[in-house]
Amino acid sequence: MASCAAMDSQPDRRPSQLLAAGVMALALGAGVLAWVLDRPPRPDLSGVLLDTQRALPSFSLARHDGGRMTRADLEGHWSLLFFGFTHCPDVCPTTLFTLREAMAQMEGERPQVILVSLDPMRDTPEILAAYVPYFHPTFIGLTGELPEVQELADGLGVAYAYVAGEDGDYSVDHTASLFLVDPQGRLAGLFHPPHDAERIARDMTEVMR
Ligand code: NI
């Protein structure tokens, strides 16, 4: 052992005692480190949770499965809101697939996942009914009159823009961020892209703990 050799070579006992104390401290440190590393790391939610929760504007939107959803319906559980549209070629399907994966990786209670259509002109409840449950049977699609949808989106600070196409068609540019609503019905956090199912599952488990 290196420490024994060092002790033997020292006629003066004080340095060897210091060395022994140092070795003990190192061993203790390694033990503590091993104990810390052995435990699953707690996710850092500082990039997700807002310092101050923000109240949502009141709304009443049509659900894809009939009926309506209001702000009061968000109370009592955690929700993840996503703003998009069914004609979306990439961001929406990719994000909804990622959310499906995240839900599959979670155990116990899961957040309510809600797609709010920014294209209510085309996204009727029937269109949403043929789209949203495909990703997950519990996901909810919401639509309504454009001003209503926009009031909710604007109240949450959702970035979006309508882009005219050449053939009279149009598309919707929109943020891929997920808006986390707490059981008091307040905006409590944001998940920014790129999204990772494992991270969302881990962070949501920690948030809902
Ligand atoms: Ni999209």
XYZ file of N, CA, C and O and ligand atoms in Angstrom:
837
model
N 0.848 -1.202 0.000
C 0.000 0.000 0.000
C 0.869 1.232 0.000
O 1.850 1.316 0.748
N 0.577 2.175 -0.795
C 1.383 3.383 -0.946
C 1.465 4.132 0.384
O 2.515 4.644 0.744
N 0.396 4.138 1.135
C 0.390 4.892 2.387
C 1.323 4.251 3.416
O 1.989 4.934 4.156
N 1.400 2.897 3.438
C 2.280 2.212 4.375
C 3.737 2.507 4.053
O 4.539 2.805 4.928
N 4.072 2.440 2.757
C 5.441 2.712 2.329
C 5.827 4.122 2.738
O 6.918 4.364 3.234
N 4.894 5.051 2.564
C 5.165 6.435 2.900
C 5.362 6.579 4.406
O 6.246 7.282 4.861
N 4.571 5.871 5.183
C 4.674 5.935 6.639
C 6.017 5.372 7.094
O 6.675 5.919 7.958
N 6.431 4.251 6.476
C 7.688 3.599 6.859
C 8.880 4.487 6.556
O 9.873 4.479 7.278
N 8.820 5.244 5.522
C 9.957 6.047 5.108
C 10.082 7.330 5.924
O 11.061 8.033 5.816
N 9.084 7.604 6.744
C 9.129 8.832 7.531
C 9.537 8.528 8.967
O 8.777 7.890 9.700
N 10.749 8.959 9.406
C 11.123 8.750 10.792
C 10.263 9.604 11.726
O 9.939 9.177 12.827
N 9.922 10.773 11.313
C 9.068 11.654 12.119
C 7.625 11.189 11.985
O 7.144 10.907 10.896
N 6.939 11.078 13.117
C 5.579 10.519 13.056
C 4.533 11.538 12.634
O 3.463 11.182 12.193
N 4.837 12.821 12.811
C 3.782 13.805 12.530
C 3.309 13.797 11.068
O 2.119 13.744 10.827
N 4.271 13.805 10.093
C 3.791 13.765 8.701
C 3.003 12.501 8.411
O 2.025 12.528 7.674
N 3.434 11.370 9.034
C 2.720 10.118 8.742
C 1.308 10.165 9.325
O 0.358 9.646 8.737
N 1.182 10.821 10.475
C -0.163 10.954 11.054
C -1.043 11.811 10.163
O -2.208 11.519 9.949
N -0.387 12.860 9.640
C -1.133 13.727 8.710
C -1.568 12.922 7.498
O -2.692 13.029 7.027
N -0.634 12.086 7.005
C -0.929 11.272 5.819
C -2.075 10.309 6.115
O -3.003 10.158 5.325
N -2.007 9.676 7.288
C -3.061 8.727 7.661
C -4.410 9.442 7.745
O -5.428 8.937 7.261
N -4.370 10.643 8.332
C -5.613 11.411 8.431
C -6.130 11.751 7.039
O -7.323 11.696 6.772
N -5.171 12.083 6.158
C -5.553 12.420 4.777
C -6.174 11.242 4.072
O -7.196 11.368 3.394
N -5.566 10.065 4.268
C -6.096 8.847 3.627
C -7.491 8.550 4.161
O -8.406 8.212 3.406
N -7.651 8.733 5.473
C -8.977 8.492 6.069
C -10.013 9.457 5.495
O -11.136 9.069 5.176
N -9.597 10.724 5.346
C -10.508 11.727 4.797
C -10.893 11.384 3.368
O -12.050 11.500 2.971
N -9.877 10.922 2.616
C -10.148 10.527 1.225
C -11.125 9.366 1.169
O -12.058 9.357 0.377
N -10.886 8.373 2.052
C -11.757 7.196 2.069
C -13.181 7.607 2.437
O -14.159 7.151 1.834
N -13.268 8.504 3.427
C -14.581 8.990 3.858
C -15.260 9.729 2.713
O -16.436 9.519 2.420
N -14.473 10.576 2.034
C -15.005 11.346 0.904
C -15.497 10.423 -0.192
O -16.569 10.610 -0.751
N -14.701 9.380 -0.476
C -15.081 8.429 -1.527
C -16.362 7.709 -1.141
O -17.224 7.455 -1.979
N -16.469 7.394 0.167
C -17.671 6.710 0.650
C -18.900 7.574 0.465
O -19.929 7.109 -0.026
N -18.765 8.855 0.837
C -19.890 9.786 0.694
C -20.240 9.941 -0.774
O -21.404 9.923 -1.174
N -19.194 10.058 -1.613
C -19.403 10.226 -3.049
C -20.140 9.019 -3.626
O -21.091 9.154 -4.396
N -19.706 7.806 -3.198
C -20.336 6.584 -3.691
C -21.809 6.554 -3.282
O -22.677 6.165 -4.057
N -22.068 7.027 -2.046
C -23.443 7.031 -1.547
C -24.292 8.007 -2.363
O -25.419 7.709 -2.745
N -23.698 9.181 -2.661
C -24.417 10.188 -3.439
C -24.682 9.678 -4.851
O -25.780 9.803 -5.383
N -23.627 9.070 -5.457
C -23.759 8.605 -6.839
C -24.736 7.442 -6.942
O -25.333 7.220 -7.980
N -24.877 6.708 -5.845
C -25.742 5.545 -5.845
C -27.212 5.950 -5.902
O -28.065 5.191 -6.336
N -27.505 7.163 -5.453
C -28.893 7.610 -5.446
C -29.229 8.241 -6.786
O -28.388 8.864 -7.403
N -30.467 8.066 -7.267
C -30.822 8.697 -8.543
C -30.753 10.211 -8.399
O -31.246 10.755 -7.407
N -30.120 10.893 -9.352
C -30.002 12.341 -9.229
C -31.362 13.011 -9.326
O -32.219 12.600 -10.109
N -31.580 14.012 -8.488
C -32.840 14.755 -8.565
C -32.740 15.728 -9.722
O -31.763 16.456 -9.846
N -33.721 15.735 -10.611
C -33.621 16.631 -11.763
C -33.629 18.092 -11.335
O -34.286 18.462 -10.368
N -32.874 18.881 -12.069
C -32.838 20.315 -11.831
C -34.013 20.938 -12.587
O -34.036 20.927 -13.815
N -34.985 21.431 -11.858
C -36.197 21.955 -12.481
C -36.140 23.462 -12.703
O -37.132 24.074 -13.101
N -34.958 24.047 -12.466
C -34.862 25.509 -12.593
C -35.104 25.965 -14.031
O -35.539 27.079 -14.261
N -34.819 25.074 -15.006
C -35.060 25.448 -16.393
C -36.483 25.196 -16.826
O -36.864 25.522 -17.950
N -37.275 24.591 -15.947
C -38.654 24.233 -16.287
C -39.652 25.123 -15.536
O -40.518 25.748 -16.144
N -39.499 25.178 -14.226
C -40.483 25.895 -13.418
C -40.246 27.406 -13.443
O -39.109 27.868 -13.399
N -41.309 28.165 -13.501
C -41.228 29.628 -13.438
C -41.074 30.050 -11.983
O -41.519 29.359 -11.068
N -40.440 31.184 -11.763
C -40.317 31.716 -10.402
C -41.688 32.138 -9.879
O -41.991 31.998 -8.696
N -42.499 32.673 -10.771
C -43.826 33.151 -10.389
C -44.868 32.528 -11.316
O -44.748 32.613 -12.534
N -45.873 31.891 -10.721
C -46.944 31.292 -11.524
C -47.840 32.397 -12.083
O -47.996 33.442 -11.464
N -48.367 32.142 -13.269
C -49.207 33.142 -13.925
C -50.611 32.579 -14.140
O -50.775 31.476 -14.672
N -51.625 33.332 -13.723
C -53.008 32.879 -13.893
C -53.364 32.818 -15.379
O -52.965 33.683 -16.150
N -54.090 31.789 -15.769
C -54.545 31.672 -17.151
C -55.775 32.544 -17.367
O -56.566 32.733 -16.442
N -55.944 33.055 -18.597
C -57.204 33.742 -18.886
C -58.341 32.720 -18.869
O -58.108 31.537 -19.103
N -59.542 33.161 -18.553
C -60.652 32.211 -18.583
C -60.960 31.873 -20.036
O -60.774 32.690 -20.931
N -61.369 30.644 -20.268
C -61.672 30.205 -21.638
C -62.718 29.111 -21.597
O -62.961 28.495 -20.547
N -63.349 28.887 -22.712
C -64.257 27.769 -22.890
C -64.098 27.282 -24.317
O -64.472 27.977 -25.261
N -63.480 26.121 -24.478
C -63.186 25.597 -25.809
C -63.826 24.220 -25.993
O -64.097 23.509 -25.022
N -64.051 23.867 -27.277
C -64.683 22.578 -27.589
C -63.660 21.460 -27.542
O -62.561 21.590 -28.088
N -64.021 20.369 -26.876
C -63.164 19.187 -26.819
C -63.385 18.312 -28.051
O -64.471 18.286 -28.618
N -62.364 17.540 -28.416
C -62.478 16.668 -29.591
C -63.517 15.569 -29.372
O -64.079 15.037 -30.325
N -63.778 15.250 -28.096
C -64.699 14.149 -27.792
C -66.072 14.661 -27.357
O -66.812 13.947 -26.685
N -66.380 15.893 -27.737
C -67.660 16.479 -27.340
C -67.503 17.212 -26.028
O -66.529 17.034 -25.300
N -68.437 18.069 -25.709
C -68.337 18.828 -24.471
C -67.333 19.958 -24.580
O -66.778 20.209 -25.658
N -67.133 20.615 -23.489
C -66.253 21.776 -23.492
C -65.255 21.679 -22.353
O -65.442 20.914 -21.408
N -64.201 22.457 -22.463
C -63.225 22.549 -21.377
C -63.047 24.014 -21.025
O -62.919 24.860 -21.912
N -63.088 24.289 -19.736
C -62.860 25.649 -19.255
C -61.619 25.668 -18.363
O -61.059 24.619 -18.058
N -61.255 26.860 -17.938
C -60.097 26.992 -17.051
C -60.296 26.164 -15.775
O -59.361 25.556 -15.263
N -61.528 26.133 -15.276
C -61.815 25.380 -14.049
C -61.507 23.893 -14.220
O -61.140 23.218 -13.254
N -61.640 23.387 -15.466
C -61.365 21.966 -15.708
C -59.881 21.638 -15.598
O -59.500 20.461 -15.555
N -59.034 22.665 -15.592
C -57.600 22.416 -15.454
C -57.209 22.253 -13.988
O -56.101 21.811 -13.682
N -58.122 22.607 -13.086
C -57.797 22.543 -11.663
C -57.878 21.113 -11.148
O -58.706 20.330 -11.594
N -56.992 20.806 -10.209
C -57.013 19.486 -9.580
C -55.988 18.516 -10.137
O -55.812 17.426 -9.597
N -55.320 18.894 -11.241
C -54.271 18.015 -11.763
C -53.307 18.833 -12.615
O -53.614 19.950 -13.022
N -52.161 18.256 -12.875
C -51.162 18.910 -13.713
C -51.499 18.683 -15.182
O -51.973 17.616 -15.550
N -51.242 19.709 -16.000
C -51.509 19.599 -17.434
C -50.318 20.101 -18.238
O -49.590 20.998 -17.801
N -50.150 19.506 -19.402
C -49.180 19.995 -20.377
C -49.955 20.451 -21.598
O -50.624 19.646 -22.257
N -49.898 21.755 -21.895
C -50.600 22.299 -23.047
C -49.620 22.501 -24.202
O -48.488 22.969 -24.002
N -50.083 22.119 -25.377
C -49.280 22.287 -26.580
C -50.164 22.973 -27.612
O -51.331 22.634 -27.771
N -49.614 23.968 -28.295
C -50.389 24.729 -29.280
C -49.893 24.399 -30.684
O -48.718 24.610 -30.991
N -50.797 23.880 -31.528
C -50.388 23.485 -32.864
C -51.593 23.353 -33.770
O -52.624 23.980 -33.540
N -51.476 22.508 -34.784
C -52.587 22.311 -35.720
C -52.382 21.012 -36.482
O -51.252 20.555 -36.663
N -53.484 20.394 -36.896
C -53.389 19.042 -37.447
C -52.702 18.991 -38.812
O -52.198 17.940 -39.190
N -52.679 20.122 -39.553
C -51.990 20.117 -40.841
C -50.478 20.247 -40.676
O -49.750 20.251 -41.661
N -50.037 20.409 -39.456
C -48.608 20.607 -39.185
C -47.811 19.400 -39.697
O -48.109 18.258 -39.348
N -46.797 19.642 -40.535
C -46.055 18.524 -41.129
C -45.027 17.892 -40.197
O -44.671 16.735 -40.383
N -44.538 18.629 -39.228
C -43.419 18.086 -38.464
C -43.487 18.308 -36.945
O -43.480 17.350 -36.184
N -43.554 19.565 -36.530
C -43.407 19.864 -35.095
C -44.486 19.177 -34.265
O -44.197 18.541 -33.247
N -45.733 19.284 -34.700
C -46.826 18.713 -33.905
C -46.756 17.193 -33.803
O -46.800 16.651 -32.692
N -46.651 16.475 -34.941
C -46.580 15.018 -34.805
C -45.379 14.561 -33.982
O -45.497 13.659 -33.148
N -44.238 15.204 -34.214
C -43.029 14.826 -33.479
C -43.214 15.047 -31.986
O -42.875 14.183 -31.158
N -43.771 16.194 -31.629
C -43.953 16.528 -30.214
C -44.962 15.588 -29.563
O -44.755 15.111 -28.437
N -46.050 15.295 -30.267
C -47.070 14.415 -29.690
C -46.545 12.987 -29.520
O -46.875 12.308 -28.548
N -45.706 12.551 -30.452
C -45.069 11.235 -30.305
C -44.146 11.223 -29.090
O -44.103 10.256 -28.330
N -43.403 12.305 -28.925
C -42.490 12.414 -27.782
C -43.276 12.394 -26.471
O -42.881 11.747 -25.499
N -44.415 13.083 -26.468
C -45.254 13.111 -25.264
C -45.824 11.726 -24.976
O -45.955 11.319 -23.823
N -46.177 11.001 -26.033
C -46.661 9.635 -25.829
C -45.578 8.777 -25.176
O -45.844 8.021 -24.232
N -44.351 8.924 -25.675
C -43.229 8.186 -25.092
C -43.027 8.565 -23.635
O -42.780 7.713 -22.783
N -43.128 9.862 -23.361
C -42.925 10.348 -21.989
C -43.986 9.755 -21.059
O -43.677 9.315 -19.948
N -45.230 9.718 -21.515
C -46.314 9.164 -20.684
C -46.057 7.686 -20.408
O -46.302 7.195 -19.313
N -45.536 6.972 -21.425
C -45.263 5.540 -21.275
C -44.152 5.297 -20.263
O -44.120 4.264 -19.603
N -43.248 6.265 -20.131
C -42.112 6.092 -19.214
C -42.460 6.491 -17.784
O -41.690 6.234 -16.870
N -43.609 7.146 -17.605
C -43.992 7.573 -16.260
C -44.785 6.474 -15.561
O -45.424 5.656 -16.205
N -44.706 6.485 -14.224
C -45.490 5.545 -13.436
C -46.475 6.340 -12.592
O -46.191 7.461 -12.203
N -47.618 5.756 -12.310
C -48.606 6.437 -11.478
C -49.284 7.572 -12.222
O -49.532 7.477 -13.426
N -49.534 8.641 -11.478
C -50.281 9.759 -12.053
C -49.483 10.451 -13.159
O -48.279 10.662 -13.034
N -50.175 10.768 -14.235
C -49.539 11.458 -15.359
C -50.244 12.785 -15.594
O -51.411 12.939 -15.244
N -49.530 13.730 -16.226
C -50.200 14.999 -16.527
C -51.221 14.806 -17.649
O -51.127 13.874 -18.445
N -52.187 15.685 -17.664
C -53.171 15.720 -18.743
C -52.515 16.437 -19.926
O -52.018 17.545 -19.769
N -52.493 15.796 -21.080
C -51.865 16.405 -22.260
C -52.946 16.981 -23.169
O -53.906 16.286 -23.521
N -52.808 18.263 -23.506
C -53.838 18.959 -24.264
C -53.228 19.646 -25.481
O -52.285 20.432 -25.348
N -53.760 19.339 -26.657
C -53.375 20.064 -27.872
C -54.436 21.127 -28.138
O -55.610 20.797 -28.354
N -54.036 22.386 -28.110
C -54.947 23.477 -28.454
C -54.671 23.870 -29.897
O -53.535 24.221 -30.240
N -55.682 23.792 -30.750
C -55.471 24.109 -32.158
C -55.381 25.610 -32.392
O -56.256 26.377 -31.975
N -54.313 26.013 -33.071
C -54.160 27.410 -33.493
C -54.794 27.615 -34.853
O -54.710 28.700 -35.423
N -55.409 26.556 -35.386
C -56.028 26.585 -36.718
C -57.475 26.111 -36.615
O -57.866 25.131 -37.251
N -58.279 26.806 -35.787
C -59.651 26.323 -35.575
C -60.515 26.448 -36.832
O -61.584 25.833 -36.899
N -60.042 27.227 -37.825
C -60.781 27.326 -39.079
C -60.881 25.953 -39.744
O -61.892 25.592 -40.323
N -59.806 25.178 -39.668
C -59.802 23.847 -40.266
C -59.966 22.738 -39.220
O -60.535 21.686 -39.519
N -59.451 22.973 -38.010
C -59.496 21.925 -36.988
C -60.809 21.963 -36.214
O -60.920 22.547 -35.136
N -61.815 21.291 -36.768
C -63.084 21.124 -36.059
C -62.894 20.042 -34.990
O -61.905 19.299 -35.026
N -63.810 19.920 -34.054
C -63.706 18.820 -33.076
C -63.606 17.463 -33.760
O -62.896 16.575 -33.285
N -64.314 17.308 -34.905
C -64.281 16.033 -35.621
C -62.892 15.750 -36.183
O -62.395 14.608 -36.132
N -62.267 16.791 -36.737
C -60.904 16.624 -37.274
C -59.942 16.269 -36.133
O -59.093 15.378 -36.260
N -60.100 16.963 -35.016
C -59.237 16.679 -33.852
C -59.468 15.259 -33.335
O -58.545 14.593 -32.870
N -60.730 14.805 -33.416
C -61.072 13.460 -32.929
C -60.398 12.381 -33.768
O -60.136 11.271 -33.292
N -60.103 12.703 -35.029
C -59.440 11.735 -35.903
C -57.919 11.842 -35.806
O -57.194 11.083 -36.449
N -57.443 12.794 -35.032
C -56.009 13.074 -34.990
C -55.403 12.835 -33.596
O -54.475 12.042 -33.449
N -55.949 13.507 -32.598
C -55.321 13.518 -31.266
C -55.260 12.128 -30.619
O -54.199 11.717 -30.132
N -56.379 11.357 -30.590
C -56.331 10.052 -29.911
C -55.385 9.062 -30.584
O -54.989 8.074 -29.969
N -55.032 9.328 -31.838
C -54.078 8.466 -32.530
C -52.749 8.429 -31.771
O -52.074 7.398 -31.709
N -52.384 9.551 -31.178
C -51.121 9.631 -30.449
C -51.230 9.007 -29.053
O -50.307 8.359 -28.595
N -52.368 9.237 -28.406
C -52.600 8.636 -27.088
C -54.077 8.767 -26.758
O -54.650 9.835 -26.945
N -54.691 7.697 -26.265
C -56.141 7.742 -26.010
C -56.554 8.779 -24.970
O -57.717 9.185 -24.944
N -55.612 9.202 -24.112
C -55.984 10.165 -23.068
C -55.715 11.608 -23.482
O -56.129 12.532 -22.773
N -55.025 11.821 -24.593
C -54.729 13.196 -25.014
C -56.035 13.899 -25.412
O -56.940 13.282 -25.990
N -56.089 15.186 -25.124
C -57.297 15.963 -25.396
C -56.997 17.027 -26.447
O -55.984 17.729 -26.351
N -57.873 17.153 -27.436
C -57.759 18.211 -28.440
C -58.800 19.282 -28.162
O -59.945 18.964 -27.840
N -58.389 20.550 -28.261
C -59.307 21.668 -28.044
C -59.327 22.585 -29.252
O -58.294 22.837 -29.876
N -60.514 23.108 -29.551
C -60.650 24.081 -30.622
C -61.811 25.019 -30.280
O -62.492 24.813 -29.274
N -62.000 26.040 -31.079
C -63.076 26.993 -30.797
C -63.020 28.129 -31.796
O -62.404 28.006 -32.857
N -63.665 29.228 -31.448
C -63.578 30.411 -32.298
C -62.154 30.959 -32.217
O -61.525 30.909 -31.157
N -61.671 31.488 -33.344
C -60.282 31.960 -33.382
C -59.952 32.964 -32.269
O -58.909 32.813 -31.612
N -60.804 33.976 -32.015
C -60.444 34.927 -30.946
C -60.306 34.264 -29.574
O -59.452 34.658 -28.778
N -61.130 33.236 -29.326
C -61.044 32.522 -28.039
C -59.722 31.783 -27.900
O -59.073 31.816 -26.855
N -59.358 31.090 -28.990
C -58.099 30.342 -29.000
C -56.926 31.300 -28.820
O -55.996 31.046 -28.056
N -57.012 32.416 -29.526
C -55.910 33.375 -29.475
C -55.799 34.034 -28.100
O -54.703 34.343 -27.640
N -56.939 34.236 -27.444
C -56.888 34.853 -26.117
C -56.136 33.944 -25.140
O -55.309 34.415 -24.336
N -56.404 32.643 -25.245
C -55.692 31.692 -24.383
C -54.208 31.647 -24.750
O -53.338 31.715 -23.879
N -53.935 31.562 -26.054
C -52.537 31.491 -26.511
C -51.775 32.751 -26.110
O -50.658 32.670 -25.592
N -52.390 33.907 -26.324
C -51.719 35.169 -25.996
C -51.514 35.295 -24.486
O -50.499 35.815 -24.025
N -52.502 34.805 -23.714
C -52.394 34.877 -22.257
C -51.238 34.058 -21.710
O -50.700 34.350 -20.648
N -50.867 33.017 -22.467
C -49.759 32.160 -22.037
C -48.439 32.572 -22.670
O -47.396 31.993 -22.362
N -48.496 33.539 -23.585
C -47.270 33.957 -24.256
C -46.828 32.988 -25.340
O -45.637 32.829 -25.595
N -47.793 32.337 -25.991
C -47.488 31.397 -27.069
C -47.104 32.176 -28.327
O -47.822 33.092 -28.728
N -45.982 31.811 -28.938
C -45.547 32.462 -30.182
C -46.121 31.703 -31.377
O -45.966 30.490 -31.477
N -46.815 32.414 -32.264
C -47.369 31.781 -33.462
C -47.615 32.847 -34.517
O -47.727 34.032 -34.213
N -47.683 32.414 -35.782
C -47.933 33.336 -36.889
C -48.550 32.561 -38.041
O -48.218 31.394 -38.267
N -49.478 33.200 -38.738
C -50.122 32.571 -39.891
C -49.353 32.970 -41.139
O -49.086 34.154 -41.365
N -48.971 31.982 -41.921
C -48.129 32.216 -43.086
C -48.895 31.807 -44.344
O -49.318 30.652 -44.474
N -49.091 32.769 -45.255
C -49.827 32.494 -46.477
C -48.978 31.692 -47.452
O -47.785 31.953 -47.607
N -49.612 30.697 -48.083
C -48.938 29.914 -49.115
C -49.258 30.490 -50.479
O -50.081 31.399 -50.609
N -48.621 29.972 -51.524
C -48.799 30.520 -52.876
C -50.161 30.165 -53.463
O -50.723 30.913 -54.243
N -50.705 29.033 -53.090
C -51.938 28.551 -53.702
C -53.182 28.937 -52.893
O -54.212 28.289 -52.985
N -53.061 30.006 -52.095
C -54.186 30.413 -51.269
C -54.286 29.628 -49.990
O -55.141 29.890 -49.148
N -53.412 28.659 -49.841
C -53.341 27.852 -48.628
C -52.592 28.650 -47.555
O -52.023 29.695 -47.841
N -52.608 28.186 -46.365
C -51.839 28.850 -45.321
C -51.310 27.813 -44.339
O -51.788 26.684 -44.279
N -50.314 28.235 -43.613
C -49.733 27.386 -42.594
C -49.618 28.187 -41.297
O -49.827 29.400 -41.295
N -49.312 27.509 -40.207
C -49.163 28.186 -38.925
C -47.769 27.891 -38.375
O -47.451 26.735 -38.104
N -46.977 28.926 -38.263
C -45.707 28.778 -37.548
C -46.022 28.885 -36.071
O -46.778 29.771 -35.669
N -45.445 28.000 -35.273
C -45.778 28.067 -33.847
C -44.646 27.511 -33.001
O -43.854 26.686 -33.477
N -44.602 27.944 -31.767
C -43.581 27.440 -30.839
C -43.812 25.968 -30.552
O -44.950 25.503 -30.553
N -42.728 25.263 -30.319
C -42.820 23.852 -29.932
C -42.765 23.697 -28.414
O -42.739 22.579 -27.900
N -42.757 24.805 -27.688
C -42.693 24.733 -26.226
C -43.958 24.096 -25.653
O -45.044 24.215 -26.223
N -43.797 23.432 -24.515
C -44.923 22.863 -23.779
C -45.193 23.750 -22.580
O -44.260 24.182 -21.902
N -46.464 24.031 -22.320
C -46.848 24.934 -21.244
C -47.411 24.114 -20.088
O -48.428 23.432 -20.231
N -46.708 24.193 -18.973
C -47.058 23.396 -17.801
C -48.027 24.171 -16.911
O -47.712 25.273 -16.449
N -49.211 23.587 -16.701
C -50.238 24.225 -15.875
C -50.390 23.432 -14.577
O -50.508 22.197 -14.610
N -50.353 24.135 -13.451
C -50.409 23.460 -12.144
C -51.862 23.179 -11.732
O -52.809 23.612 -12.397
N -52.050 22.421 -10.652
C -53.417 22.047 -10.238
C -54.272 23.228 -9.774
O -55.458 23.058 -9.511
N -53.671 24.407 -9.653
C -54.450 25.617 -9.358
C -54.851 26.337 -10.648
O -55.400 27.442 -10.598
N -54.526 25.730 -11.797
C -54.893 26.329 -13.069
C -54.019 27.506 -13.468
O -54.454 28.396 -14.175
N -52.757 27.494 -13.014
C -51.833 28.577 -13.339
C -50.680 28.056 -14.188
O -50.241 26.915 -14.030
N -50.179 28.911 -15.070
C -48.977 28.562 -15.812
C -47.821 28.489 -14.816
O -47.497 29.482 -14.155
N -47.232 27.301 -14.693
C -46.199 27.092 -13.671
C -44.826 26.816 -14.263
O -43.820 26.879 -13.565
N -44.782 26.506 -15.566
C -43.481 26.182 -16.143
C -43.553 25.987 -17.641
O -44.633 26.028 -18.249
N -42.387 25.797 -18.231
C -42.270 25.622 -19.679
C -41.240 24.538 -19.982
O -40.192 24.488 -19.339
N -41.553 23.697 -20.951
C -40.558 22.787 -21.509
C -40.189 23.327 -22.883
O -41.045 23.425 -23.765
N -38.930 23.679 -23.037
C -38.489 24.224 -24.319
C -37.928 23.109 -25.207
O -37.302 22.179 -24.709
N -38.112 23.207 -26.516
C -37.524 22.213 -27.420
C -36.003 22.390 -27.499
O -35.529 23.478 -27.177
N -35.270 21.373 -27.924
C -35.766 20.075 -28.386
C -36.258 19.227 -27.215
O -35.659 19.220 -26.152
N -37.365 18.512 -27.458
C -37.972 17.719 -26.402
C -37.361 16.325 -26.340
O -37.003 15.743 -27.363
N -37.258 15.815 -25.120
C -36.721 14.490 -24.886
C -37.689 13.770 -23.947
O -37.971 14.247 -22.846
N -38.209 12.646 -24.401
C -39.246 11.941 -23.637
C -38.768 11.580 -22.234
O -39.502 11.742 -21.259
N -37.525 11.108 -22.143
C -37.000 10.681 -20.849
C -36.913 11.856 -19.880
O -37.256 11.745 -18.704
N -36.482 13.000 -20.407
C -36.336 14.180 -19.543
C -37.713 14.690 -19.104
O -37.906 15.064 -17.947
N -38.668 14.696 -20.036
C -40.015 15.154 -19.685
C -40.614 14.233 -18.617
O -41.180 14.697 -17.623
N -40.445 12.911 -18.813
C -40.989 11.948 -17.849
C -40.358 12.150 -16.478
O -41.052 12.170 -15.450
N -39.040 12.327 -16.444
C -38.315 12.490 -15.181
C -38.709 13.802 -14.503
O -39.000 13.842 -13.311
N -38.732 14.889 -15.284
C -39.061 16.192 -14.706
C -40.513 16.244 -14.238
O -40.814 16.799 -13.179
N -41.420 15.659 -15.012
C -42.831 15.687 -14.610
C -43.045 14.848 -13.354
O -43.839 15.208 -12.492
N -42.338 13.724 -13.250
C -42.436 12.907 -12.042
C -41.997 13.718 -10.832
O -42.644 13.692 -9.771
N -40.916 14.483 -10.991
C -40.397 15.302 -9.904
C -41.373 16.452 -9.589
O -41.652 16.747 -8.427
N -41.894 17.084 -10.639
C -42.823 18.205 -10.459
C -44.075 17.743 -9.708
O -44.567 18.425 -8.811
N -44.574 16.560 -10.055
C -45.844 16.084 -9.501
C -45.667 15.370 -8.171
O -46.659 14.972 -7.554
N -44.436 15.222 -7.732
C -44.149 14.506 -6.489
C -44.770 15.219 -5.285
O -44.755 16.418 -5.191
Ni -47.059 22.045 -35.461
